[in-house]
PDB file of C-alpha atoms in Angstrom:
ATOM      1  CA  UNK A  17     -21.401  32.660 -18.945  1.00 44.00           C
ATOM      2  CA  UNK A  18     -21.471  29.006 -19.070  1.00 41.00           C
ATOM      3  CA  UNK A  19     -18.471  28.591 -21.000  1.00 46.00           C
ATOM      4  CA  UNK A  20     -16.880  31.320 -18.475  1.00 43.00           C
ATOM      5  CA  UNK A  21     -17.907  28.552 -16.072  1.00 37.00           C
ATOM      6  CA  UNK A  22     -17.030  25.380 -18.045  1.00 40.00           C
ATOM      7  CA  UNK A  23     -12.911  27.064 -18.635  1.00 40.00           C
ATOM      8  CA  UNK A  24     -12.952  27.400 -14.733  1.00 38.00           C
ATOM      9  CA  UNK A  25     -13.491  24.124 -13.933  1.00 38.00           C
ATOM     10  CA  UNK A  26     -11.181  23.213 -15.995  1.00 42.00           C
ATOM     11  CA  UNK A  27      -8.799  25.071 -14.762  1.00 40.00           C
ATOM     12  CA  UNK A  28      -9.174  24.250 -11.068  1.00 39.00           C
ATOM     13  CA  UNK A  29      -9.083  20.298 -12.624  1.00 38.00           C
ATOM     14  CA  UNK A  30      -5.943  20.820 -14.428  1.00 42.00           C
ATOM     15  CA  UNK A  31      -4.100  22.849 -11.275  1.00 43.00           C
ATOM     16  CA  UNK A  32      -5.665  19.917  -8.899  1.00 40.00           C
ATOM     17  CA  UNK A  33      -3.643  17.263 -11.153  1.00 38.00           C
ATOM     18  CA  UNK A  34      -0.751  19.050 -11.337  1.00 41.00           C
ATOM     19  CA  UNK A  35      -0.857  19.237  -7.948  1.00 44.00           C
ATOM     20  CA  UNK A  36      -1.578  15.854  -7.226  1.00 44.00           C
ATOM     21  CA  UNK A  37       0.461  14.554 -10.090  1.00 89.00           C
ATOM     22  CA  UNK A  38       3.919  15.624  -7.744  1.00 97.00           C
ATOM     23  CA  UNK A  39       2.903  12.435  -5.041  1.00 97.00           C
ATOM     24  CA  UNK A  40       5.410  10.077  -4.592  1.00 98.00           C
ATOM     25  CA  UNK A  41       8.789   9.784  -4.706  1.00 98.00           C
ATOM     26  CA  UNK A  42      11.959  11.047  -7.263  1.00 98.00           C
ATOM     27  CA  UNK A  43      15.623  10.631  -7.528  1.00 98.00           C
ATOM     28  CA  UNK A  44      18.637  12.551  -9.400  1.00 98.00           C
ATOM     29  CA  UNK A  45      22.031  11.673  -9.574  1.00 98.00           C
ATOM     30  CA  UNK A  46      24.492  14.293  -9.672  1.00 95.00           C
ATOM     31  CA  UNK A  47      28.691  13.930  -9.360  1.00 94.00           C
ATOM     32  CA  UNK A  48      30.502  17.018  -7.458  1.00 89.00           C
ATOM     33  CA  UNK A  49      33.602  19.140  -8.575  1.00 90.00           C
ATOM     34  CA  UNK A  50      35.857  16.372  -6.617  1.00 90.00           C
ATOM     35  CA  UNK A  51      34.163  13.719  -8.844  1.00 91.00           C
ATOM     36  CA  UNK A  52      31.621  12.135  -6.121  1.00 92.00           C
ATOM     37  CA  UNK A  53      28.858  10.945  -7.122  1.00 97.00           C
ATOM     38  CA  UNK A  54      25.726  11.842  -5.259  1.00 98.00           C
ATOM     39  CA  UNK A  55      22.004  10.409  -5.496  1.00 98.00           C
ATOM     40  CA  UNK A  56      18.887  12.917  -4.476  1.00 98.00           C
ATOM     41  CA  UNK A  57      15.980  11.740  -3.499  1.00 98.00           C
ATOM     42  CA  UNK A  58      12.612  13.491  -2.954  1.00 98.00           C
ATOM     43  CA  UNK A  59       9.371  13.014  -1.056  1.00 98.00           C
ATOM     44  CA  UNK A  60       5.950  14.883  -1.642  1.00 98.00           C
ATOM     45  CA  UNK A  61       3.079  13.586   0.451  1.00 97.00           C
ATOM     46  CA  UNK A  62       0.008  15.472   0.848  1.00 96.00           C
ATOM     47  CA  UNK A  63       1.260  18.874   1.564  1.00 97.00           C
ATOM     48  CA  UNK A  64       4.805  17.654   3.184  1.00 98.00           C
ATOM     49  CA  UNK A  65       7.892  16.710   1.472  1.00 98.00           C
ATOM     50  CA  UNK A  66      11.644  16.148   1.879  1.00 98.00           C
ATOM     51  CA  UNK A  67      14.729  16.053  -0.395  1.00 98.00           C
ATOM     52  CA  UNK A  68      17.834  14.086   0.887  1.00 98.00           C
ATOM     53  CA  UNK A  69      21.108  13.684  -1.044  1.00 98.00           C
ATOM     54  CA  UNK A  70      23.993  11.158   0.087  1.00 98.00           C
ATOM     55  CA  UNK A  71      26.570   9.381  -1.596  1.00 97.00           C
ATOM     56  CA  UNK A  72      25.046   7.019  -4.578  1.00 97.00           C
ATOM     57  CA  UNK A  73      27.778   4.101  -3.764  1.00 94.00           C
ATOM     58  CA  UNK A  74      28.503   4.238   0.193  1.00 96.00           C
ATOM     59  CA  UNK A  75      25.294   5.667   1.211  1.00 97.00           C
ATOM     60  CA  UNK A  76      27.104   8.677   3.655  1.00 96.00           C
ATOM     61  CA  UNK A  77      24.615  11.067   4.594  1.00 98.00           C
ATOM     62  CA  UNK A  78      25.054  14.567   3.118  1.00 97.00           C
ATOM     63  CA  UNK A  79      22.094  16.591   3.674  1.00 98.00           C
ATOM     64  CA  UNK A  80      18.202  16.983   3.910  1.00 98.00           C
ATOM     65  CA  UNK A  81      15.465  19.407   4.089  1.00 98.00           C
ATOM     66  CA  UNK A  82      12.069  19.857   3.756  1.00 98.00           C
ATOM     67  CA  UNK A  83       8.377  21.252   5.342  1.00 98.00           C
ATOM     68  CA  UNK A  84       5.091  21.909   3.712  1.00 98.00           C
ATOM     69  CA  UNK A  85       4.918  22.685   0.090  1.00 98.00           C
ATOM     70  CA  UNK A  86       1.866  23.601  -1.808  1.00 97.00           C
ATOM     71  CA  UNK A  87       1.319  24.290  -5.681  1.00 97.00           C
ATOM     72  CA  UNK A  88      -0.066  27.044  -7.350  1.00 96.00           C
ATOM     73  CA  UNK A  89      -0.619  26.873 -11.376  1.00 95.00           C
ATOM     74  CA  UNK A  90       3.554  26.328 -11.896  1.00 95.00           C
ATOM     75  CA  UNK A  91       4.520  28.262  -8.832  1.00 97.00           C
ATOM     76  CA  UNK A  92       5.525  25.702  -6.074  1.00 98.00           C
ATOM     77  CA  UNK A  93       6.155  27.148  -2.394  1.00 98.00           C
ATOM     78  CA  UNK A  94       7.938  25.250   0.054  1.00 98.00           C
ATOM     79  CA  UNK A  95       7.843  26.632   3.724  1.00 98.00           C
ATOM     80  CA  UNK A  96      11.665  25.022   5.903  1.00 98.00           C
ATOM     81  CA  UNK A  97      10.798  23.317   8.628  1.00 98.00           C
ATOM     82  CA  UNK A  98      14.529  21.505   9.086  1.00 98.00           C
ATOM     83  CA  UNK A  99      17.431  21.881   6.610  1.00 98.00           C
ATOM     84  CA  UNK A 100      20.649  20.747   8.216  1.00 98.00           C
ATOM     85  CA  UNK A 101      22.931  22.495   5.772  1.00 97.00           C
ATOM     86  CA  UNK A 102      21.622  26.261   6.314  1.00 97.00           C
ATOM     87  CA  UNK A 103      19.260  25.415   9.887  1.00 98.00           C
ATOM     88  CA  UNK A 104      18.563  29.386   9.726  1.00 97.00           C
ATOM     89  CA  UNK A 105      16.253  28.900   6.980  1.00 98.00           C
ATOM     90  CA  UNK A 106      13.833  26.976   8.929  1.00 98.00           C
ATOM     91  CA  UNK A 107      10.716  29.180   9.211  1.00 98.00           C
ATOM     92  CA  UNK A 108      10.819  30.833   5.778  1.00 98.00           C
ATOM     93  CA  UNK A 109       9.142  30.069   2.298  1.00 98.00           C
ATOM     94  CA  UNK A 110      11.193  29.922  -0.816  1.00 97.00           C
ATOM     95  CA  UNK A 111       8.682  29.819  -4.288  1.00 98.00           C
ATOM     96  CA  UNK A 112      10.454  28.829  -7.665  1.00 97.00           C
ATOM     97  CA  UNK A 113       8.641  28.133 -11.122  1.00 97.00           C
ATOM     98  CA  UNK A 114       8.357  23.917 -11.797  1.00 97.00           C
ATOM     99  CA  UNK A 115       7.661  21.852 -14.858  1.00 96.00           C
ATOM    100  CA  UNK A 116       6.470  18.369 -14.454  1.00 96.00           C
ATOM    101  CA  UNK A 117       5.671  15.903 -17.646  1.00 95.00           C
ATOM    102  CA  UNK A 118       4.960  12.861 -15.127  1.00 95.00           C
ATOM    103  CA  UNK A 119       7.974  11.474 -15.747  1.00 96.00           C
ATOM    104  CA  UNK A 120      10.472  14.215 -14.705  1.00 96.00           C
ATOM    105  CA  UNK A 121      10.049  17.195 -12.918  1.00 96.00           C
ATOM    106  CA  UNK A 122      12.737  20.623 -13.141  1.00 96.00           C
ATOM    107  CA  UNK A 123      13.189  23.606 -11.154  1.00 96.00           C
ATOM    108  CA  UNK A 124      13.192  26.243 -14.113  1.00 96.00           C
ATOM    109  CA  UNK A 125      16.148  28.170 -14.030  1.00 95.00           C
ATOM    110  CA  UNK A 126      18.126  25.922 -11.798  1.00 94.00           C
ATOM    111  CA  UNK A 127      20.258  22.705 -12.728  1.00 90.00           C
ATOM    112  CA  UNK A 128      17.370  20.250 -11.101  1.00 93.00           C
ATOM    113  CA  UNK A 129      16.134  17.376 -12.927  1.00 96.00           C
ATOM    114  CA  UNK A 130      14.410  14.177 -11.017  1.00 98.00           C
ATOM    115  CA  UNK A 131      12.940  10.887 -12.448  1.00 98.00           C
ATOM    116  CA  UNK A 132      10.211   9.684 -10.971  1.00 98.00           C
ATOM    117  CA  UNK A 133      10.422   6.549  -8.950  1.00 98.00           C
ATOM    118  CA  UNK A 134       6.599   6.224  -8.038  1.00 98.00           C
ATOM    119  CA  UNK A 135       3.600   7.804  -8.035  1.00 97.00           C
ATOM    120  CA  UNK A 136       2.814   6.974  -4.273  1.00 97.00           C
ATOM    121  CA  UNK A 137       1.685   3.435  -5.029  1.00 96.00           C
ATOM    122  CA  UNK A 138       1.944   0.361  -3.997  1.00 97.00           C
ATOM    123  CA  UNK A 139       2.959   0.808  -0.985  1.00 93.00           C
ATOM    124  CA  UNK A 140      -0.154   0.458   2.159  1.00 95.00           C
ATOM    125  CA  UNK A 141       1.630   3.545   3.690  1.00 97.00           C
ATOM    126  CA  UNK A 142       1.855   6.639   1.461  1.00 98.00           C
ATOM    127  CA  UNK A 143       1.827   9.515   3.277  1.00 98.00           C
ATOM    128  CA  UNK A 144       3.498  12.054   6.094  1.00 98.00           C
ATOM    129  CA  UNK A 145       2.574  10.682   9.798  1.00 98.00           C
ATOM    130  CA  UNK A 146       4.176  12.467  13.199  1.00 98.00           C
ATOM    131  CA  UNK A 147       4.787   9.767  16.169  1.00 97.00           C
ATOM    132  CA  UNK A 148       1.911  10.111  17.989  1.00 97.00           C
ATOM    133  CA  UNK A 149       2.397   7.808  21.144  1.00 96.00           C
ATOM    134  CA  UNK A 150       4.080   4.185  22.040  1.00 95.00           C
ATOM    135  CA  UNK A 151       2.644   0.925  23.282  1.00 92.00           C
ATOM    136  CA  UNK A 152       4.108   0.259  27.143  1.00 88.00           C
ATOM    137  CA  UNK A 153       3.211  -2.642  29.130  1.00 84.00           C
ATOM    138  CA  UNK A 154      -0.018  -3.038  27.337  1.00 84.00           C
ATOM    139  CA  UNK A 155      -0.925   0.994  27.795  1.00 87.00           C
ATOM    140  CA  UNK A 156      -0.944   3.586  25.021  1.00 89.00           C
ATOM    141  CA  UNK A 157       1.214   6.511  26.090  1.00 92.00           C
ATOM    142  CA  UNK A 158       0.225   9.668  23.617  1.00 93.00           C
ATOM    143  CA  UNK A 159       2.617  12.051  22.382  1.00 92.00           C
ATOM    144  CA  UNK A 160       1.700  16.016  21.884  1.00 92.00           C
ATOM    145  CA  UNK A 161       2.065  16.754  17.874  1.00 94.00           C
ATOM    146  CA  UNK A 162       1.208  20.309  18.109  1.00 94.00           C
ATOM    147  CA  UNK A 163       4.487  21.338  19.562  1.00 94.00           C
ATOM    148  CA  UNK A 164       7.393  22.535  17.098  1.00 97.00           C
ATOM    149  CA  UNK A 165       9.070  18.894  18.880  1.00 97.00           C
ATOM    150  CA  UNK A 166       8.599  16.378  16.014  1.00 97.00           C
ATOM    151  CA  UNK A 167       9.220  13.283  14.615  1.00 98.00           C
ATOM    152  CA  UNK A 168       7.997  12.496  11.354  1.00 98.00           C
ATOM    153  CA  UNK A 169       7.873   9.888   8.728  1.00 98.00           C
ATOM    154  CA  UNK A 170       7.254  10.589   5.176  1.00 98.00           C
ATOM    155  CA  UNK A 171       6.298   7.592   2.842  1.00 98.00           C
ATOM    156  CA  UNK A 172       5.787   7.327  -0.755  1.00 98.00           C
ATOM    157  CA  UNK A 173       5.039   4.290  -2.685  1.00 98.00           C
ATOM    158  CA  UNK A 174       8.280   2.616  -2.324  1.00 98.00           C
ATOM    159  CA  UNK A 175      10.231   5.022  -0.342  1.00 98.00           C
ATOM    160  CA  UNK A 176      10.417   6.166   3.656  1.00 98.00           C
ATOM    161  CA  UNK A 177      12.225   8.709   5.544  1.00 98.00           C
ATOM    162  CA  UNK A 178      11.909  10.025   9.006  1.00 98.00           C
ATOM    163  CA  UNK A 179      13.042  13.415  10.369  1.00 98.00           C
ATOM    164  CA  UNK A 180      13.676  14.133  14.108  1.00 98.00           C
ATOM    165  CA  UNK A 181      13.965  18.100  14.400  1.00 98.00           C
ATOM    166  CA  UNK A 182      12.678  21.319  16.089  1.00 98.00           C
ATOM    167  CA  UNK A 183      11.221  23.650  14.346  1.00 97.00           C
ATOM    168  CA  UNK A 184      11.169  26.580  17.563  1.00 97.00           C
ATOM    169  CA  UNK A 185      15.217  25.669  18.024  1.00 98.00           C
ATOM    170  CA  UNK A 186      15.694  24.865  14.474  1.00 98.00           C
ATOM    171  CA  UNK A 187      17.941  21.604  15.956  1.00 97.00           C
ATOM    172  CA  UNK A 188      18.100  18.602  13.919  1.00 98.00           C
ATOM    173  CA  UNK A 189      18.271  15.486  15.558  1.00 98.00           C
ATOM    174  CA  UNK A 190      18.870  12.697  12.942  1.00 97.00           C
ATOM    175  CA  UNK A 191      17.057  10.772  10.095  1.00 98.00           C
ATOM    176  CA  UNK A 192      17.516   7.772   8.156  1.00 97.00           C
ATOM    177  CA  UNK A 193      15.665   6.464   5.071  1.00 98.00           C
ATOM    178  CA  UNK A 194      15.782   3.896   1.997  1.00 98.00           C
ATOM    179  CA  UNK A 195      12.928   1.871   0.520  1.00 98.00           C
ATOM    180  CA  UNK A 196      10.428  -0.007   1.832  1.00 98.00           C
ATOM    181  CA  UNK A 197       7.415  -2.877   1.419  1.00 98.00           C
ATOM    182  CA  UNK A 198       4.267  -3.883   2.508  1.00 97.00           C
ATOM    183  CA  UNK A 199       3.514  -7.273   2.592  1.00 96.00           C
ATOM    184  CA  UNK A 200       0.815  -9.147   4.388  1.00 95.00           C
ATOM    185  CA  UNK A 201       1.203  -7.571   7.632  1.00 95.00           C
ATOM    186  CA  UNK A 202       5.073  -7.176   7.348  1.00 97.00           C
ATOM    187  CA  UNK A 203       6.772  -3.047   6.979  1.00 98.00           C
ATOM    188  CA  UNK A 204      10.379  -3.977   5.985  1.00 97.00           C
ATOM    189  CA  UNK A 205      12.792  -1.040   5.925  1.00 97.00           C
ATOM    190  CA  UNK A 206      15.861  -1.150   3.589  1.00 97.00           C
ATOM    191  CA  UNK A 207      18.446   1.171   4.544  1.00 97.00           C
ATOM    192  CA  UNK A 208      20.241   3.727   2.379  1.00 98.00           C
ATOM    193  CA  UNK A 209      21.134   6.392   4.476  1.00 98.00           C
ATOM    194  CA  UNK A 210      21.656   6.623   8.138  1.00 97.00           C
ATOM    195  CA  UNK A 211      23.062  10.169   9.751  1.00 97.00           C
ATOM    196  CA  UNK A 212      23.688   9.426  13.002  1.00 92.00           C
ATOM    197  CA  UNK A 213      25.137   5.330  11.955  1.00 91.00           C
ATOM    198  CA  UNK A 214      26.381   4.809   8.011  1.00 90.00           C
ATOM    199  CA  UNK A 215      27.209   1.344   9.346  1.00 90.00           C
ATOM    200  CA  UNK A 216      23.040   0.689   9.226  1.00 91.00           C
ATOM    201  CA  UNK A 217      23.399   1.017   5.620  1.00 96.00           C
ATOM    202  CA  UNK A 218      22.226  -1.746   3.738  1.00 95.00           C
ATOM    203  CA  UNK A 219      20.878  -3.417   6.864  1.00 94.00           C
ATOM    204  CA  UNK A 220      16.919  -4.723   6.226  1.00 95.00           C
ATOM    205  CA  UNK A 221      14.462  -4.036   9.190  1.00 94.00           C
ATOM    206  CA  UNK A 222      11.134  -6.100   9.794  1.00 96.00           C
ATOM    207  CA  UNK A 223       8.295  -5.167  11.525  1.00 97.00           C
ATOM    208  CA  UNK A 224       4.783  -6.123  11.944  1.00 97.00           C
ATOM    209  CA  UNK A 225       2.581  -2.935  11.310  1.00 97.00           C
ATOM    210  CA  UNK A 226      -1.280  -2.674  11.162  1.00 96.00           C
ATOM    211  CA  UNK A 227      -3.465   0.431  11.060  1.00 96.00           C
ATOM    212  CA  UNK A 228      -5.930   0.495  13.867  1.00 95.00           C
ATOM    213  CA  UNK A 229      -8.484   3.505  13.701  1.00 94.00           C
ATOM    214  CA  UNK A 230      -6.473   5.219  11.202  1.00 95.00           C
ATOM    215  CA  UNK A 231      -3.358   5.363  13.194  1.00 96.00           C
ATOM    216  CA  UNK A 232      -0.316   2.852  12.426  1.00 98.00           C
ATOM    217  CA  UNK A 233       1.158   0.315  14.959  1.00 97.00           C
ATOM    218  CA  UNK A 234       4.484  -0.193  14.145  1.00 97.00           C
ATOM    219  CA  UNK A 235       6.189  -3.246  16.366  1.00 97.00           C
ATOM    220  CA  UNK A 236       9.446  -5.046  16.538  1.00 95.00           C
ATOM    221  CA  UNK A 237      13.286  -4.119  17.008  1.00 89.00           C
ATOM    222  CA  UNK A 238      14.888  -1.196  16.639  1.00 82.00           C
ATOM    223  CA  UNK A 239      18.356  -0.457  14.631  1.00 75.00           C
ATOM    224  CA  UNK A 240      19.771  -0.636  17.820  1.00 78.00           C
ATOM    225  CA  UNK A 241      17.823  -3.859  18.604  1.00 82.00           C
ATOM    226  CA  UNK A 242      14.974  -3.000  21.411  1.00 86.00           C
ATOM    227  CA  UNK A 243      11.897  -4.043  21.179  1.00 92.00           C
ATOM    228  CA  UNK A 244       9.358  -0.768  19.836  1.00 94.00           C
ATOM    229  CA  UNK A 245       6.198  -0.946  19.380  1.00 97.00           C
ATOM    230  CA  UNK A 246       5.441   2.961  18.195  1.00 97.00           C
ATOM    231  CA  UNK A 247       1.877   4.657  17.257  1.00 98.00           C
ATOM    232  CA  UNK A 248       2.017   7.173  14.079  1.00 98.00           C
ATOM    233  CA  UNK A 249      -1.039   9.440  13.224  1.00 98.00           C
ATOM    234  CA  UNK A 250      -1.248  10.992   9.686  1.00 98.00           C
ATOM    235  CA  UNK A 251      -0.012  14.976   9.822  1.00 97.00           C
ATOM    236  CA  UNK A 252      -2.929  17.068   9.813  1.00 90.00           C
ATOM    237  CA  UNK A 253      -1.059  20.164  10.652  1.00 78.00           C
TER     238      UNK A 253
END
């Protein structure tokens, strides 16, 4: 019995670091039948993720998708919450068979290989938050989360996206993403890929951020230049 127990535990260890082992961020780069070549990146926070390919050289916005994901031995299930080349997928789980050596991670069966870029470190921000309110003349205005309505923001170590979608309408509203640092009080955002602007590409963003009571204050100018100062709570559902 207690070596029954002993190969149980390590079991549950071994599918807990797998599981955990998938944080961060990943990239592939790919070249189409017309020759283009393409960069994927991917995003897995704790239990949200998103994959977004666009042109390696330009930075033009090709696609995205992602939702929740979860991992079960080498099964991994991911269920669509916005994917803006087939938006009738949103709602439904799709489970495929993964191999990850920590360096490189494959969809078995499928032509999917991608590097790892980090392992959700250093940045201050890993993580999947929703926007949960904005600072107005002093006052915190809150924002309902619950509702399928969302804008989120998925951070690895060195890596950011955010998503605006509906998950009820299955509309996708726009997203933009790149790299990122934390610095003594200072988010920057580095742009890669813009859908709704590819002239924002390769424009740097500052902003001051701090985390008060768990939730992150993010202030300063917008791509468009206003003034923001927006409120992001980690996704807990």
């Amino acid at each position: 019995m207690k070596h029954i127990f002993i190969l149980l535990v390590c079991t549950l260890l071994s599918v807990a670091v797998k599981a955990q082992s998938f944080i961060g961020a990943w990239e592939m780069y790919h070249t189409t039948p017309l020759g283009e070549k393409l960069k994927s990146v991917v995003i897995f926070a704790d239990g949200y993720q998103v994959i977004t390919t666009y042109e390696a050289e330009t930075g033009k916005f090709m696609g995205t998708n992602g939702g929740t994901w979860k991992l079960e031995g080498d099964t991994m299930t991911e269920k669509v919450e916005f994917d803006t080349d087939n938006p009738e997928r949103v709602g439904s789980e799709v489970s495929f068979k993964v191999t990850n050596d920590g360096k490189v991670f494959s969809i078995v069966g499928q032509d999917v290989e991608m590097k790892r870029i980090d392992d959700g470190t250093p940045g201050a921000l890993q993580g999947a938050w929703l926007m949960s309110g904005r600072m107005r003349d002093g006052q915190e205005e809150t924002r309902d989360t619950s509702g399928p309505r969302k804008t989120m923001k998925i951070l690895s170590g060195t890596r950011f996206q955010w998503i605006a979608y509906n998950t009820e309408t299955k509309q996708f509203s726009g997203t933009g993403g790149g790299t990122y640092t934390t610095i003594d009080g200072k988010y920057t955002e580095n742009i890669e890929f813009f859908s709704r602007d590819n002239s924002r590409v390769g424009a740097s963003l500052p902003f001051d951020y701090e985390l008060v009571n768990g939730k992150w204050h993010h202030k300063g100018l917008s791509s468009a230049g206003a003034p923001i100062h927006e409120i992001w709570s980690i996704r807990e559902e």
